[in-house]
XYZ file of C-alpha atoms in Angstrom:
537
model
C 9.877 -45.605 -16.229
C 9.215 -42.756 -14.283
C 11.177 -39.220 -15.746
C 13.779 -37.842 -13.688
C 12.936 -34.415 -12.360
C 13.779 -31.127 -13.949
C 15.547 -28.490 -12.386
C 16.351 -25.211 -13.628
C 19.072 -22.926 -11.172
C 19.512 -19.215 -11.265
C 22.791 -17.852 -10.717
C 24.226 -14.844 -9.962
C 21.473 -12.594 -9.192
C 19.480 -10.528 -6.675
C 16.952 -12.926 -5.050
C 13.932 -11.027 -3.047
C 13.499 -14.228 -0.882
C 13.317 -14.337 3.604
C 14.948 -17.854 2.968
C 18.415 -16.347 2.807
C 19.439 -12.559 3.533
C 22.446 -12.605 1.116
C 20.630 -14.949 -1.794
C 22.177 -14.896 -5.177
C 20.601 -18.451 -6.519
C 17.895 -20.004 -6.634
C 16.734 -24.005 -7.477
C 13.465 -24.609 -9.391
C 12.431 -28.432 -9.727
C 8.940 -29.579 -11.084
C 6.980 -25.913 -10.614
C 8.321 -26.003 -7.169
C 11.089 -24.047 -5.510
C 13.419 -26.444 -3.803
C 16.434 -24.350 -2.319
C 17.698 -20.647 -1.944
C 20.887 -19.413 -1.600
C 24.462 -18.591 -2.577
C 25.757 -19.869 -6.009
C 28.554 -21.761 -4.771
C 26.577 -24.353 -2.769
C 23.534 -23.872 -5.926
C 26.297 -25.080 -8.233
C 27.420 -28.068 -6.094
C 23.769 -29.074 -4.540
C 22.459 -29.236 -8.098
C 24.951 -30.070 -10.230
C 22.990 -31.226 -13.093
C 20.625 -28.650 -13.479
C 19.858 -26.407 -16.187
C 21.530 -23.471 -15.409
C 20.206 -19.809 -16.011
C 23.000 -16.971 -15.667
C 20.890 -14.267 -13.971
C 24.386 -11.396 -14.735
C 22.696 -9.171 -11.580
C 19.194 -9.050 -12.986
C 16.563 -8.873 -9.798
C 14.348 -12.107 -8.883
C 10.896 -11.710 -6.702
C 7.827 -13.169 -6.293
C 5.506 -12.888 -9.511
C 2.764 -9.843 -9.136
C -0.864 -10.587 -8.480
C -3.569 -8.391 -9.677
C -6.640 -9.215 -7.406
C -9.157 -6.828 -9.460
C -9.404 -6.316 -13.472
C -11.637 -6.451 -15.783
C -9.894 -8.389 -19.089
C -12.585 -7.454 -22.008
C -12.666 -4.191 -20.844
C -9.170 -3.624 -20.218
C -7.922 -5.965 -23.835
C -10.459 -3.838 -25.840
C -8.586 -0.319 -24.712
C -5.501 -1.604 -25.422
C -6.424 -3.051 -29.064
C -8.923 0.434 -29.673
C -9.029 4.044 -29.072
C -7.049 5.077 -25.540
C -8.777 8.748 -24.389
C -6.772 8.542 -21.105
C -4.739 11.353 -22.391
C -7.623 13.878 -24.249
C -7.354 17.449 -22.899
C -10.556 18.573 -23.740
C -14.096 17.931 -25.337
C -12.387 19.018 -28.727
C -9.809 16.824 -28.622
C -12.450 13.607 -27.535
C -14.270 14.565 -30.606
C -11.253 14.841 -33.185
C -10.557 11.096 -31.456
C -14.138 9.761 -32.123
C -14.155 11.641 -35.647
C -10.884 9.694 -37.052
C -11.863 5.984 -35.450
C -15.478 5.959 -35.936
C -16.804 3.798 -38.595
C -19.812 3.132 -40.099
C -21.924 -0.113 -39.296
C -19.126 -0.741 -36.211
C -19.603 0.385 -32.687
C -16.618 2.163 -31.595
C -15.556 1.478 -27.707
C -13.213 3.944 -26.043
C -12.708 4.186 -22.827
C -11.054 6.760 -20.202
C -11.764 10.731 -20.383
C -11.652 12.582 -17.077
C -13.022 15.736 -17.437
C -11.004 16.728 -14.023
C -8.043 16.596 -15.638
C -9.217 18.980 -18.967
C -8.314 22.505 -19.730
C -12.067 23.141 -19.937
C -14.254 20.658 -17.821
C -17.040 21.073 -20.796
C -18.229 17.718 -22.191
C -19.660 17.557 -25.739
C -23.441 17.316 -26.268
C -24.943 14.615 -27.428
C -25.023 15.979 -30.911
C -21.481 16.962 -31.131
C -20.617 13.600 -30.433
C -23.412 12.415 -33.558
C -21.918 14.478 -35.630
C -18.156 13.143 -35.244
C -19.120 10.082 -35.527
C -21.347 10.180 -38.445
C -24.027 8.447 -37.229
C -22.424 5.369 -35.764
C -23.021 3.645 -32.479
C -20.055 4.933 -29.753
C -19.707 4.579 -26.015
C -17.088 6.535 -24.901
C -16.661 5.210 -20.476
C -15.364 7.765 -18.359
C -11.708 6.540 -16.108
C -13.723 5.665 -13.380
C -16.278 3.487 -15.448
C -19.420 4.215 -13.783
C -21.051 6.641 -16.697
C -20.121 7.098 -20.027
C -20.941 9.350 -23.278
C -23.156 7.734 -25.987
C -24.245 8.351 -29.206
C -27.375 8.797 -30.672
C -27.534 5.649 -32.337
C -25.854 3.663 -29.541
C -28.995 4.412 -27.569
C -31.325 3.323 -30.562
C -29.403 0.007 -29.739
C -30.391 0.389 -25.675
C -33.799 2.113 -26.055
C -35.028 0.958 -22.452
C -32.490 3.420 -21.143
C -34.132 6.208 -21.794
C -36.427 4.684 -18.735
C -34.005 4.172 -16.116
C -32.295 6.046 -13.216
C -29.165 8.345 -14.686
C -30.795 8.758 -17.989
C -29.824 11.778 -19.846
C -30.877 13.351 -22.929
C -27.762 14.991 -23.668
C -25.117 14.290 -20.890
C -22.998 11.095 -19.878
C -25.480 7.902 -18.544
C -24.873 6.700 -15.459
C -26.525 3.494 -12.705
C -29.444 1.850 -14.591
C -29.031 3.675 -18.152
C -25.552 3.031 -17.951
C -25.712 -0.466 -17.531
C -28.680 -0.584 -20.494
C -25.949 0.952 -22.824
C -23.307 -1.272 -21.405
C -25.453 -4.367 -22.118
C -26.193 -3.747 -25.460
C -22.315 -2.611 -26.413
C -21.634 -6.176 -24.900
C -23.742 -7.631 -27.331
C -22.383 -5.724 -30.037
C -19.338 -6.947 -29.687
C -17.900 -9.703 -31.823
C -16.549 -13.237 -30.542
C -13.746 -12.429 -32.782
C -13.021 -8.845 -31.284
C -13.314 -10.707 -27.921
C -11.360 -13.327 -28.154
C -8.527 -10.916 -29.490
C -8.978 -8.187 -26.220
C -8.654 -10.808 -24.475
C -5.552 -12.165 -25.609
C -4.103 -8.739 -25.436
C -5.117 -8.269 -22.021
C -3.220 -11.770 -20.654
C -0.110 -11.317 -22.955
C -0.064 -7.234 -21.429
C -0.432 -8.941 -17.805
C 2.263 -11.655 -18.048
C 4.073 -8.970 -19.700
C 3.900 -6.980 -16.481
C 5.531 -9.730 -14.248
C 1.956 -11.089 -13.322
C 1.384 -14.498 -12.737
C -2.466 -14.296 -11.130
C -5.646 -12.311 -11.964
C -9.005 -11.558 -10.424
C -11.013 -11.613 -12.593
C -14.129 -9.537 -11.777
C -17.515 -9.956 -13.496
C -20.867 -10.099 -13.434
C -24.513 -9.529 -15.454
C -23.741 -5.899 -15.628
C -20.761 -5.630 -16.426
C -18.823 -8.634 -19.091
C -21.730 -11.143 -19.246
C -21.588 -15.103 -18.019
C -20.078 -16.177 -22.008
C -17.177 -13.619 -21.707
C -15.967 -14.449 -18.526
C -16.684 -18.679 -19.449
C -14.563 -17.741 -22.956
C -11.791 -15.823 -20.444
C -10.785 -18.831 -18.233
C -10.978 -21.452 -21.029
C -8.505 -19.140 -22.674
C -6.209 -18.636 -20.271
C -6.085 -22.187 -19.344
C -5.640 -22.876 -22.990
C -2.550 -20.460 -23.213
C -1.221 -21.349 -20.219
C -0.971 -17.008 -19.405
C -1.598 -15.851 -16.315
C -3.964 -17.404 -14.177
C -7.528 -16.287 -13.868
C -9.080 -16.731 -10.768
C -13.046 -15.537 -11.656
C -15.652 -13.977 -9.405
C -19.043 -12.828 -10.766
C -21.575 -10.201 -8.702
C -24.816 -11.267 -8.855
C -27.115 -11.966 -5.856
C -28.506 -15.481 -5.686
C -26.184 -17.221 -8.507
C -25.031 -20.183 -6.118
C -25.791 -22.538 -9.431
C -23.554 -20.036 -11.560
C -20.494 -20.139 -9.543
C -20.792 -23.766 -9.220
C -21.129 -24.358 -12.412
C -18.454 -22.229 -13.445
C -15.867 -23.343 -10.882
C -15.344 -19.965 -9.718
C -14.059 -18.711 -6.369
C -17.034 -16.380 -5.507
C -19.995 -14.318 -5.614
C -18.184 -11.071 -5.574
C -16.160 -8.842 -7.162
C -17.797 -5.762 -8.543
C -21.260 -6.640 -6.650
C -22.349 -2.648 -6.539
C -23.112 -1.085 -3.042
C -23.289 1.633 -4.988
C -21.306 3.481 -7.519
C -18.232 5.712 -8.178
C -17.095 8.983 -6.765
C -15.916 10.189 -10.232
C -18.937 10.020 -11.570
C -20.615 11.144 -8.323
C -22.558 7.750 -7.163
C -20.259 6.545 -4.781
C -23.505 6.758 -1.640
C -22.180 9.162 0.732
C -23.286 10.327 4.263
C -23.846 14.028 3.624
C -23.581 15.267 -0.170
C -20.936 15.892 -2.344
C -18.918 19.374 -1.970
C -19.503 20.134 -6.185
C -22.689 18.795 -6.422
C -24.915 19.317 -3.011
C -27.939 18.081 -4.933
C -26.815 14.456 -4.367
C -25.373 11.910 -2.150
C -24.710 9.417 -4.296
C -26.666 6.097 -5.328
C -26.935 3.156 -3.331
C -28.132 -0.304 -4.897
C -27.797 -2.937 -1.947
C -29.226 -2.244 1.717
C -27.903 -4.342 4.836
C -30.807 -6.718 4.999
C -29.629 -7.903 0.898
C -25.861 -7.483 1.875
C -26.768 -9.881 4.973
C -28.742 -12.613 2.766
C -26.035 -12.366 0.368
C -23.120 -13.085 2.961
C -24.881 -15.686 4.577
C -25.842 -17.980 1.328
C -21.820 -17.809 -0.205
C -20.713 -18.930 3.418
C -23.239 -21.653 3.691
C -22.634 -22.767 0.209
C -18.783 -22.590 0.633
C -17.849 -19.554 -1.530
C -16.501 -16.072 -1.099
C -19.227 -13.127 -1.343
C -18.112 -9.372 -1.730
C -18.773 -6.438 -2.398
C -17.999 -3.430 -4.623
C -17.945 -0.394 -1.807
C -16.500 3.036 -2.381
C -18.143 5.351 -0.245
C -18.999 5.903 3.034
C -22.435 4.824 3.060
C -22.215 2.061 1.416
C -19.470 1.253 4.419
C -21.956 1.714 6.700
C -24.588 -0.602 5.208
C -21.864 -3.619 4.735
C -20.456 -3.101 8.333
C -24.144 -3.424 9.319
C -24.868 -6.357 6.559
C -22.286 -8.727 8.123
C -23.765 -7.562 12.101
C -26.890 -9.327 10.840
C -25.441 -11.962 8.805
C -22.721 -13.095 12.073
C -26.278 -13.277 13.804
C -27.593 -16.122 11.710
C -24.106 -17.909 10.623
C -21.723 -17.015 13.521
C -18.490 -15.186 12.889
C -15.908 -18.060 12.758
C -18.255 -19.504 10.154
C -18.518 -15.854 8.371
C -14.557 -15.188 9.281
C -13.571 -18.103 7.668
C -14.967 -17.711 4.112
C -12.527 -14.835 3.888
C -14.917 -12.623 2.312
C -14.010 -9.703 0.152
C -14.773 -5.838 -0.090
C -13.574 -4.288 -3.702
C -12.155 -0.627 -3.179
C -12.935 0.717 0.386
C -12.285 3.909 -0.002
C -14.121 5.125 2.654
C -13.750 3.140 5.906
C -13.028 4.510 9.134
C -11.076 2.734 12.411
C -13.890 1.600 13.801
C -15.142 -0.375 10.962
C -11.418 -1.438 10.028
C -11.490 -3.342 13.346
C -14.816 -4.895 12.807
C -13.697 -5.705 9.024
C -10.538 -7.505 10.864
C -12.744 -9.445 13.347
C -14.794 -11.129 10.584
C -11.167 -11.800 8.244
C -12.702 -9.678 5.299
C -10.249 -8.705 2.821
C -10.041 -5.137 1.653
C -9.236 -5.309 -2.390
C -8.151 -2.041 -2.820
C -5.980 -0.072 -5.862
C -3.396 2.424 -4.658
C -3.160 3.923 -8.451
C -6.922 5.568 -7.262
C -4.741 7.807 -5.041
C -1.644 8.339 -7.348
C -4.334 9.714 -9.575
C -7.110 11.033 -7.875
C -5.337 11.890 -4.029
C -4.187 15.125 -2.672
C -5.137 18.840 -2.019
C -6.355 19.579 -5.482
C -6.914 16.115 -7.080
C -10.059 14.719 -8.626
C -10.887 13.291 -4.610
C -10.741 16.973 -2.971
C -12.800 18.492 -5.849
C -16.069 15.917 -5.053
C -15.602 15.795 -1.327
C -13.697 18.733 -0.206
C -9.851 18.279 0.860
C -10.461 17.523 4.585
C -12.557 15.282 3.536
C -10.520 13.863 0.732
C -7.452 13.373 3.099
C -9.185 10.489 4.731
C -9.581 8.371 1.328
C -7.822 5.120 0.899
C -6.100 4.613 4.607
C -4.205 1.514 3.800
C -1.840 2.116 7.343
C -4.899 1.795 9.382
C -6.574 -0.446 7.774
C -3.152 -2.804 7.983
C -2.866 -1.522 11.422
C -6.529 -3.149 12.149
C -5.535 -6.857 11.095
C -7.329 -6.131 7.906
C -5.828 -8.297 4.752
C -4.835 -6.172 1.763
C -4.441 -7.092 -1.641
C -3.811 -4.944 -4.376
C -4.988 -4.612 -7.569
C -5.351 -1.928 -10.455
C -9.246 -2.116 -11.700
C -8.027 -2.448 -15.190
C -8.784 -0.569 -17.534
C -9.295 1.810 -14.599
C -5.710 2.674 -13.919
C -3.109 0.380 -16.073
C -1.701 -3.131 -15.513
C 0.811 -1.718 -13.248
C 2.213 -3.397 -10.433
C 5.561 -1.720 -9.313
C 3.498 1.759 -9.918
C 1.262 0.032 -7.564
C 3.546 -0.223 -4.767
C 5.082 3.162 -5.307
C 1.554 4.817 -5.133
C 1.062 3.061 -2.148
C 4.367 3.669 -0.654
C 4.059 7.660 -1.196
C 0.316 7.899 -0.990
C -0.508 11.760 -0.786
C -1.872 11.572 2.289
C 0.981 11.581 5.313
C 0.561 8.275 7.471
C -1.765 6.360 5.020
C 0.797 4.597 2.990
C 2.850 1.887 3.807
C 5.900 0.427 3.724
C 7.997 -0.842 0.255
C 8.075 -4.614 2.145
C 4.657 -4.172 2.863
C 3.347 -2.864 -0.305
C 5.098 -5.438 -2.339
C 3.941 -8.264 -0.081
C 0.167 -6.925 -0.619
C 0.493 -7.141 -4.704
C 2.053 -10.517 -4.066
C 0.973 -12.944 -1.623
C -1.701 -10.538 -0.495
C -3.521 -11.328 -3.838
C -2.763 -15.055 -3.024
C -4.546 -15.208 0.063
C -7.255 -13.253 -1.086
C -8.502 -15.682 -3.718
C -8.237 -18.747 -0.594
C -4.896 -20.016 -1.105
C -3.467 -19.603 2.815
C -0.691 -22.053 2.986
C 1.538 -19.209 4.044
C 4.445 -19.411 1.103
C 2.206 -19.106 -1.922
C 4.080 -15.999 -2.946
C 6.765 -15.818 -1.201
C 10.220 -17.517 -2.746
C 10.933 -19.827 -0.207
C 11.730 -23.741 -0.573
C 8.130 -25.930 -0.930
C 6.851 -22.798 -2.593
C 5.250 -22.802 -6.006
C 7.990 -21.048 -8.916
C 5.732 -17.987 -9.729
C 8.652 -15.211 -9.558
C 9.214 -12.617 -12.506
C 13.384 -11.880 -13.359
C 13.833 -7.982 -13.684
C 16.287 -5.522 -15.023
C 16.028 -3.025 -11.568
C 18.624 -0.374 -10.412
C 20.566 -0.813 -7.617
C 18.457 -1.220 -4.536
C 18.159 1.165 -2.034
C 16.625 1.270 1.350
C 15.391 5.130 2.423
C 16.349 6.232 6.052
C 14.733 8.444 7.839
C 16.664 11.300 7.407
C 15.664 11.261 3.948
C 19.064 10.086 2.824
C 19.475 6.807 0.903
C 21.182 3.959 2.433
C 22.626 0.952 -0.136
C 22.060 -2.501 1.316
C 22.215 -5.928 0.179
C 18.853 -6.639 2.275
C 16.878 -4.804 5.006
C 18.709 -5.227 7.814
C 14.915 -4.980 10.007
C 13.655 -7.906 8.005
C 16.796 -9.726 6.687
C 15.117 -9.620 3.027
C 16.477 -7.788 0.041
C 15.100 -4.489 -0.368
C 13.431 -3.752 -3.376
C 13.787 -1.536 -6.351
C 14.136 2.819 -6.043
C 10.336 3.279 -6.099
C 10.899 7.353 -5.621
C 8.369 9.254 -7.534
C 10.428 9.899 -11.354
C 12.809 7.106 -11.069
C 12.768 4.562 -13.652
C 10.971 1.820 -12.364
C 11.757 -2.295 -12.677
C 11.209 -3.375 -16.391
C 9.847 -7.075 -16.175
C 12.584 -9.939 -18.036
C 10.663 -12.979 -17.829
C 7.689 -14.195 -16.111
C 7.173 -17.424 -14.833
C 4.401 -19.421 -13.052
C 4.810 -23.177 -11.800
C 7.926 -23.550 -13.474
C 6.338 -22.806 -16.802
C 7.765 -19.561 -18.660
C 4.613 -17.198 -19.362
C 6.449 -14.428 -21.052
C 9.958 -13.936 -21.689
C 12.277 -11.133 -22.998
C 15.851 -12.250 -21.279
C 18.763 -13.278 -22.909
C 20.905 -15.256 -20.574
C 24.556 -15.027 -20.958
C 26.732 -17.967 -22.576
């Protein structure tokens, strides 16, 4: 006999839905969300369903995060955090009191921009505090880290490749060398547990999907193959993997994975000065940058994931490397056509540096721009981390998510874990107030870019995939959230029920020092992922 359906209906809540501009309720039967509304007609339409007595608390389509890195990210939440070091003193107190012998200590997340003093230790400062055990310390950004002595004993081919150092942070091919061997030195055990901190933190955070970015270089084929047989055993979040490597049709195949892209490096980061630029960089006119892929490789790339069916992309920061993708798909259109190229729904990871006339070209070919608005919340304005490498004027063009919207160009948003933090509501209030006037965007559109932005990214275009609408799947998050506001233009604050431009309920007070949502319960399909909410009797 076949079981009756289950249905679970909220009451008495704040549901951020375009099914119903006054919606307090909301029906959930089988993972699927079957009706939106008032509670009065909830309460008689579905009579006998398990009821959930919301007391005000705020209901809206469950977060996705369409970049991270989960090893990474899980082993700086379950090791040493140096996001918040002021100087190269305090790093080394840090290193001195977690090192220990015969383990290889991981840390991750000094900016020197931010310091007191933008001195980094030597080499043999950092030998000495650990006493002579094997540390990589990655700097925020990722893209070149400090090492120990005896870390590089581990990666001696380093030594031998471009952004070698004999006493400074490693950075392009030595990095990676160091990065490899760290990788190794890592324990399935110590794995398995980052990365069951990483999906509890994300569900945690009101996320119900991940993109999962690796590759050779970066978490190895093992971790990410360990990663989405965990999550599917834990039913967490969902991981949706990509993995950057050139030529590794068999590998996503095999792997069931969405696409050859993610973090595939046009070049580096600006941080760490190899973002490839087209003139040098204001602090350091010795360089431009580094770039790894030219158009002809970019072109061969694009052209095998759309003939085999899979998404390519790209990891692209500056604006360079923008000008040898732009010029990568212009050949690779030439031998596949753009609808075939337009609709694989290829991906580019960061864009930070992409002008209008590339936005529009991005836009004709459907390419997605992955992008993290905490990179300007940290790095953005007159005298942030961005104006220091490239000058202010031109730092103030970084990150133009208006005109890239403007274009027709797909934006989903994501944080780069452990780059900036499994945020998402910090996500859409960096991109709502980005520090440069006219690049941000709207709350609505903000929100709908960490939501069913990330959705569409990863292929799933049905058009409700989050969204809370009837026939839509039941990812949504519940969340304790002030009242909500809607800003006018006279910088005044208006109280509404719902935008009265959209007829959907505006979201949370997302003005800079204002508390922001604090995530309830997470759900995805139906199923309850994470849950701190006590409903009322």
């Amino acid at each position: 006999m076949k079981e009756r359906p289950t249905t679970t209906l909220l009451l008495g809540g704040r549901i951020h839905t375009p099914a119903s501009t006054d919606a307090t309720a909301m029906a959930v039967t089988d993972g699927t969300v079957v009706w939106v509304g008032q509670d009065g007609p909830g309460r008689a339409l579905h009579g006998d369903a398990e009821v959930v007595e919301l007391d005000g608390a705020f209901v809206a389509p469950g977060f996705v995060d369409a970049h991270v890195h989960a090893t990474a990210t899980g082993l700086h939440l379950t090791g040493l955090d140096l996001t918040r070091t002021g100087d190269a003193g305090e790093l080394l107190a840090e290193v001195r009191a977690a090192a220990r012998p015969g383990e290889v200590l991981i840390a991750h997340g000094w900016d020197e921009t931010n310091w007191s003093s933008p001195r980094l230790p030597s080499r043999a400062e950092l030998d000495e505090a650990a006493g002579g055990a094997a540390v990589y310390l990655s700097r925020v950004d990722v893209h070149s880290a400090l090492v120990s002595s005896a870390l590089v004993e581990l990666a001696p081919a380093a030594r031998d490749e471009p952004g070698w150092s004999a006493d400074g942070p490693l950075t392009r091919g030595a990095h990676h060398q160091v990065r490899t061997a760290v990788r190794q030195a890592v324990t399935a055990e110590q794995r398995r547990r980052a990365q069951r901190a990483f999906l509890r933190t994300a569900a945690e955070r009101g996320i119900v999907s991940l993109h999962e970015c690796a590759g050779p270089d970066i978490s190895g084929e093992q971790d990410l193959a360990e990663l989405l047989a965990l999550a599917a055993e834990l039913g967490n979040p969902e991981v949706i993997g990509y993995w950057g490597e050139l030529g590794a049709i068999d590998t996503a195949h095999r792997l069931g994975l969405r696409g050859l892209a993610g973090d595939l490096f046009v070049d580096g980061a600006l941080g760490s000065h190899t973002a490839a630029l087209r003139t040098p960089y204001a602090d350091r006119p010795d360089t431009s940058g580094s770039r790894y892929l030219d158009a002809d490789a970019i072109a061969e790339h694009l052209i095998a994931c759309t003939e085999a069916g899979l998404q390519a992309g790209f990891h692209v920061i500056g604006d360079a490397a923008a000008d040898e993708v732009v010029q990568g798909f212009k050949l690779a259109e030439k031998t596949v056509g753009q609808r075939a190229l337009a609709g694989r729904g290829h991906r580019l990871e960061h864009l930070e540096m992409v002008d209008a006339g590339q936005a529009a070209a991005l836009a004709n070919w459907a390419v997605t721009a992955s992008v993290q608005p905490q990179f300007d919340a940290a790095w953005g304005g007159e005298h942030g981390m961005y104006a220091e490498r490239l000058s202010a004027d031109r730092a103030a063009g970084l990150n133009p998510f208006a005109a890239l919207a403007a274009a027709g160009v797909l934006l989903a948003f994501g944080s780069d874990s452990p780059v900036t933090p499994l945020d998402p509501w910090a996500g859409v209030r960096a991109a709502v107030g980005h520090r440069t006037p006219g690049s941000g965007l709207s709350a609505r559109a903000a929100f709908n870019a960490h939501t069913r932005g990330g959705h569409r990214a990863a292929g799933i275009a049905d058009g409700i995939t989050g969204s809370l609408v009837p026939g839509a799947p039941a990812h949504y998050a519940i969340w304790a959230a002030d009242e909500l506001v809607l800003p006018r233009s006279d910088s005044r604050v208006q109280r509404w029920s719902t935008d009265p431009r959209s007829g959907v309920p505006s979201l949370p007070p997302l003005d800079p020092g204002t508390e922001l949502p604090r995530c309830l319960r997470t759900v995805r399909a139906g199923q309850v992922i994470y849950d701190q909410f006590t409903p009322s009797a």
